[in-house]
Amino acid sequence: VDVFRRATDVFVQAEKRTTQSASSAATALSDRLDRLEKSMFSGDGDLGKLSQTLFSRLQDFATTPSSIAVRTTVIQAANDLSDGFNVQAKRLDAEANAVVSDAQSQLDDLNALTKQLADLNKQIDSIGRDPGKANDLLDQRDKLIDGIVKIVGVTVESRPSGAVNLYLSDGTSGPQLVGPNGAKTLTATRMNGHLQITMDPYGVSVPLAKIQGGAVGGIQAFDDQVTSMSGQLDRMAVGFAKRINDQHMKGTDLDGQKGLAVFSTDTLT
């Protein structure tokens, strides 16, 4: 009966931890996207409002093209929109920079938990399979694992003694986070414009693929969103500037000279 109960508990725990890890990832992503949305679509830098203002001024200009006052409002609206693009770009850059420290804060907590688990494994191994002595240690083990899966998704592999190995994957073929030789440290850096999680940075450094699950998985997903949004913002700025410039350069100024570009795109690609 005890063996059956233990097997059932292991299955239930595995399912619970998978759900818990996925929930932590979803919450981490959702919270950060909500914060970013509030930052980008409120206050200064609202590109929708700024572009509408520019179009409104251009309509005024089309009605009274010789008015110096109207021309001045067009230039001001164009400058405001340009500033708006720059504000949003800086916000996304700030988010990208904050992602690394955000992830590292989570990994600091993870590294502390995995070290505790590795030390606990040694205690469990040392007392053998005596259930009277092991129960308290196994409860501590389970509590540590429950904390770990909230940060990263792992696969748990039990040893005969009750000690465990942890793997960073859906299965035991991935990198071993905790094993007989102890726990591996994880760190966060930015590499080639993306958040990179590295295992054992001070030993045999191993850059990891995407973390699945846990808060760190959610943070990596958020970083992907920020990177994508930065690229979309650049493309939107270039496309918008090109269309306005192309149209403006088809006309002439008050002296009959060919129109010049309204926006400079020298720093955009």
Coordinates of C-alpha atoms in Angstrom, one line a residue:
V1 CA 0.0 0.0 0.0
D2 CA 2.8 2.4 0.9
V3 CA 4.5 1.6 -2.4
F4 CA 1.3 2.2 -4.4
R5 CA 0.6 5.5 -2.5
R6 CA 4.2 6.6 -3.2
A7 CA 3.8 5.9 -6.9
T8 CA 0.5 7.7 -7.0
D9 CA 1.9 10.7 -5.2
V10 CA 4.8 10.8 -7.7
F11 CA 2.4 10.9 -10.7
V12 CA 0.2 13.5 -9.1
Q13 CA 3.2 15.7 -8.1
A14 CA 4.5 15.5 -11.6
E15 CA 1.2 16.7 -13.1
K16 CA 0.9 19.4 -10.5
R17 CA 4.4 20.7 -11.1
T18 CA 3.9 20.8 -14.9
T19 CA 0.8 22.8 -14.4
Q20 CA 2.5 25.0 -11.8
S21 CA 5.4 25.7 -14.1
A22 CA 3.3 26.6 -17.1
S23 CA 1.1 28.9 -14.9
S24 CA 4.2 30.7 -13.6
A25 CA 5.5 31.2 -17.2
A26 CA 2.1 32.5 -18.3
T27 CA 1.8 34.9 -15.3
A28 CA 5.4 36.2 -15.8
L29 CA 4.7 36.9 -19.5
S30 CA 1.2 38.4 -18.9
D31 CA 2.3 40.7 -16.1
R32 CA 5.2 42.2 -18.1
L33 CA 3.1 42.6 -21.2
D34 CA 0.5 44.5 -19.2
R35 CA 3.1 46.8 -17.8
L36 CA 4.6 47.4 -21.3
E37 CA 1.2 48.1 -22.8
K38 CA 0.4 50.7 -20.1
S39 CA 3.8 52.3 -20.7
M40 CA 3.5 52.5 -24.5
F41 CA -0.1 53.4 -24.9
S42 CA -0.5 56.1 -22.3
G43 CA 1.0 59.6 -21.8
D44 CA 3.6 60.9 -24.3
G45 CA 4.6 58.9 -27.3
D46 CA 1.1 57.7 -28.3
L47 CA 1.8 57.1 -32.0
G48 CA -1.8 56.8 -32.9
K49 CA -2.7 60.2 -31.5
L50 CA 0.5 61.8 -32.9
S51 CA 0.0 60.4 -36.4
Q52 CA -3.7 61.5 -36.4
T53 CA -2.6 65.0 -35.4
L54 CA -0.1 65.1 -38.3
F55 CA -2.7 63.9 -40.8
S56 CA -5.0 66.6 -39.5
R57 CA -2.4 69.3 -40.0
L58 CA -1.6 68.0 -43.5
Q59 CA -5.3 68.3 -44.4
D60 CA -5.2 71.9 -43.2
F61 CA -2.0 72.4 -45.3
A62 CA -3.7 70.9 -48.4
T63 CA -6.6 73.4 -48.0
T64 CA -4.3 76.5 -47.4
P65 CA -0.9 75.6 -48.8
S66 CA 0.4 79.2 -48.8
S67 CA -0.2 79.8 -45.0
I68 CA 3.0 80.1 -43.1
A69 CA 1.1 79.4 -39.8
V70 CA -0.3 76.2 -41.1
R71 CA 3.1 75.1 -42.5
T72 CA 4.5 75.7 -39.0
T73 CA 1.9 73.5 -37.4
V74 CA 2.7 70.7 -39.9
I75 CA 6.4 70.9 -39.0
Q76 CA 5.6 70.8 -35.3
A77 CA 3.3 67.8 -35.7
A78 CA 6.0 66.0 -37.7
N79 CA 8.6 66.8 -35.0
D80 CA 6.2 65.5 -32.3
L81 CA 5.6 62.3 -34.2
S82 CA 9.3 61.8 -34.7
D83 CA 9.8 62.3 -31.0
G84 CA 7.1 59.8 -30.3
F85 CA 8.9 57.1 -32.3
N86 CA 12.1 57.9 -30.4
V87 CA 10.2 57.7 -27.0
Q88 CA 8.8 54.3 -27.9
A89 CA 12.1 53.0 -29.1
K90 CA 13.8 54.1 -25.9
R91 CA 11.1 52.4 -23.8
L92 CA 11.6 49.2 -25.7
D93 CA 15.4 49.5 -25.2
A94 CA 14.9 50.0 -21.5
E95 CA 12.6 47.0 -21.3
A96 CA 15.3 44.9 -23.2
N97 CA 18.0 46.0 -20.8
A98 CA 15.8 45.3 -17.7
V99 CA 15.0 41.8 -18.9
V100 CA 18.5 40.6 -18.1
S101 CA 18.5 41.8 -14.5
D102 CA 14.9 40.6 -14.2
A103 CA 15.9 37.1 -15.3
Q104 CA 19.1 37.1 -13.2
S105 CA 17.0 37.9 -10.1
Q106 CA 14.9 34.8 -10.7
L107 CA 18.0 32.7 -11.4
D108 CA 19.7 33.9 -8.1
D109 CA 16.7 32.4 -6.3
L110 CA 16.9 29.3 -8.4
N111 CA 20.6 28.8 -7.8
A112 CA 20.0 29.0 -4.1
L113 CA 17.2 26.4 -4.3
T114 CA 19.1 24.0 -6.4
K115 CA 22.2 24.2 -4.1
Q116 CA 19.9 23.4 -1.1
L117 CA 18.5 20.5 -3.1
A118 CA 21.9 19.2 -3.9
D119 CA 22.9 19.4 -0.3
L120 CA 19.7 17.6 0.7
N121 CA 20.4 14.9 -1.8
K122 CA 23.6 14.1 0.0
Q123 CA 21.7 13.7 3.3
I124 CA 19.1 11.5 1.7
D125 CA 21.8 9.3 0.1
S126 CA 23.6 9.0 3.4
I127 CA 20.7 7.5 5.4
G128 CA 19.7 5.0 2.8
R129 CA 16.1 3.9 2.4
D130 CA 15.0 4.0 6.0
P131 CA 11.5 5.6 5.7
G132 CA 11.5 6.6 9.4
K133 CA 14.6 8.8 8.9
A134 CA 13.9 9.9 5.3
N135 CA 10.3 11.2 5.5
D136 CA 11.2 14.6 6.8
L137 CA 14.0 15.0 4.2
L138 CA 11.7 13.9 1.4
D139 CA 9.2 16.5 2.5
Q140 CA 11.9 19.1 2.3
R141 CA 12.9 17.8 -1.1
D142 CA 9.4 18.1 -2.4
K143 CA 9.1 21.6 -1.1
L144 CA 12.3 22.7 -2.8
I145 CA 11.3 21.1 -6.1
D146 CA 7.9 22.9 -5.9
G147 CA 9.8 26.2 -5.6
I148 CA 12.2 25.4 -8.5
V149 CA 9.4 24.6 -11.0
K150 CA 7.9 28.0 -10.4
I151 CA 11.2 29.5 -11.8
V152 CA 12.1 27.0 -14.5
G153 CA 10.5 23.9 -15.9
V154 CA 12.3 20.7 -15.0
T155 CA 12.0 16.9 -15.3
V156 CA 12.4 15.1 -12.0
E157 CA 14.2 11.7 -11.9
S158 CA 14.2 9.8 -8.6
R159 CA 17.2 7.8 -7.4
P160 CA 16.7 4.6 -5.4
S161 CA 17.6 6.4 -2.2
G162 CA 14.9 9.1 -2.8
A163 CA 17.4 11.7 -3.9
V164 CA 16.6 13.3 -7.2
N165 CA 18.2 14.5 -10.4
L166 CA 16.7 17.5 -12.2
Y167 CA 16.8 18.1 -16.0
L168 CA 16.0 21.3 -17.9
S169 CA 13.7 19.7 -20.4
D170 CA 10.6 17.6 -20.9
G171 CA 12.5 14.4 -20.2
T172 CA 16.0 13.3 -19.0
S173 CA 17.8 14.0 -22.3
G174 CA 18.3 17.7 -21.5
P175 CA 21.0 19.5 -19.5
Q176 CA 21.2 18.2 -15.9
L177 CA 20.6 21.0 -13.4
V178 CA 21.0 18.9 -10.3
G179 CA 22.7 15.5 -10.1
P180 CA 25.1 13.3 -8.1
N181 CA 27.8 15.9 -8.5
G182 CA 25.8 18.8 -7.2
A183 CA 23.9 21.7 -8.8
K184 CA 24.8 23.7 -11.8
T185 CA 24.6 27.5 -11.7
L186 CA 22.5 29.4 -14.3
T187 CA 23.2 33.1 -15.3
A188 CA 21.5 35.5 -17.7
T189 CA 23.2 37.7 -20.3
R190 CA 22.2 39.4 -23.5
M191 CA 23.7 37.8 -26.6
N192 CA 23.1 38.8 -30.2
G193 CA 20.1 40.9 -29.1
H194 CA 18.4 38.1 -27.2
L195 CA 18.2 37.0 -23.6
Q196 CA 20.6 34.1 -23.1
I197 CA 20.6 31.7 -20.2
T198 CA 23.9 29.9 -19.6
M199 CA 24.6 26.9 -17.4
D200 CA 27.8 26.6 -15.4
P201 CA 29.3 30.0 -16.6
Y202 CA 32.4 29.6 -14.5
G203 CA 33.1 26.0 -15.5
V204 CA 32.2 24.2 -18.8
S205 CA 29.9 27.0 -20.0
V206 CA 26.8 25.8 -21.8
P207 CA 24.5 28.2 -23.6
L208 CA 21.0 26.8 -23.2
A209 CA 18.1 26.7 -25.6
K210 CA 14.8 28.3 -24.6
I211 CA 13.8 27.6 -21.0
Q212 CA 10.4 25.9 -21.0
G213 CA 8.1 26.9 -18.1
G214 CA 8.6 28.8 -14.9
A215 CA 9.0 32.6 -14.5
V216 CA 12.3 32.5 -16.5
G217 CA 10.5 30.9 -19.4
G218 CA 7.9 33.6 -19.3
I219 CA 10.6 36.3 -19.1
Q220 CA 12.3 34.8 -22.2
A221 CA 9.0 34.8 -24.0
F222 CA 8.6 38.5 -23.0
D223 CA 12.1 39.3 -24.3
D224 CA 11.1 37.7 -27.7
Q225 CA 8.1 40.0 -27.8
V226 CA 10.1 43.1 -27.0
T227 CA 12.7 42.2 -29.7
S228 CA 9.8 41.6 -32.2
M229 CA 8.2 44.9 -31.3
S230 CA 11.4 46.8 -31.7
G231 CA 11.8 45.5 -35.2
Q232 CA 8.2 46.3 -36.0
L233 CA 8.6 49.8 -34.6
D234 CA 11.7 50.4 -36.8
R235 CA 9.9 49.1 -39.9
M236 CA 6.8 51.2 -39.2
A237 CA 9.0 54.3 -38.7
V238 CA 10.9 53.7 -42.0
G239 CA 7.7 53.0 -43.9
F240 CA 5.8 56.0 -42.5
A241 CA 8.7 58.4 -43.1
K242 CA 9.2 57.1 -46.7
R243 CA 5.6 57.5 -47.7
I244 CA 5.4 61.0 -46.2
N245 CA 8.7 62.0 -47.8
D246 CA 7.8 60.6 -51.2
Q247 CA 4.6 62.5 -51.3
H248 CA 6.1 65.7 -50.0
M249 CA 9.0 65.6 -52.6
K250 CA 6.4 65.5 -55.4
G251 CA 5.4 69.0 -54.6
T252 CA 7.1 72.4 -54.6
D253 CA 7.7 75.1 -51.9
L254 CA 6.5 78.7 -52.0
D255 CA 9.5 79.6 -54.3
G256 CA 8.7 76.9 -56.8
Q257 CA 11.6 74.7 -55.6
K258 CA 11.1 70.9 -55.4
G259 CA 10.0 69.7 -52.0
L260 CA 12.5 68.1 -49.6
A261 CA 12.2 65.2 -47.2
V262 CA 10.2 65.9 -44.1
F263 CA 11.8 63.1 -42.0
S264 CA 15.4 62.0 -41.8
T265 CA 15.8 58.2 -41.8
D266 CA 19.6 58.1 -41.8
T267 CA 19.8 56.2 -38.6
L268 CA 17.0 53.7 -39.5
T269 CA 17.4 50.6 -41.6

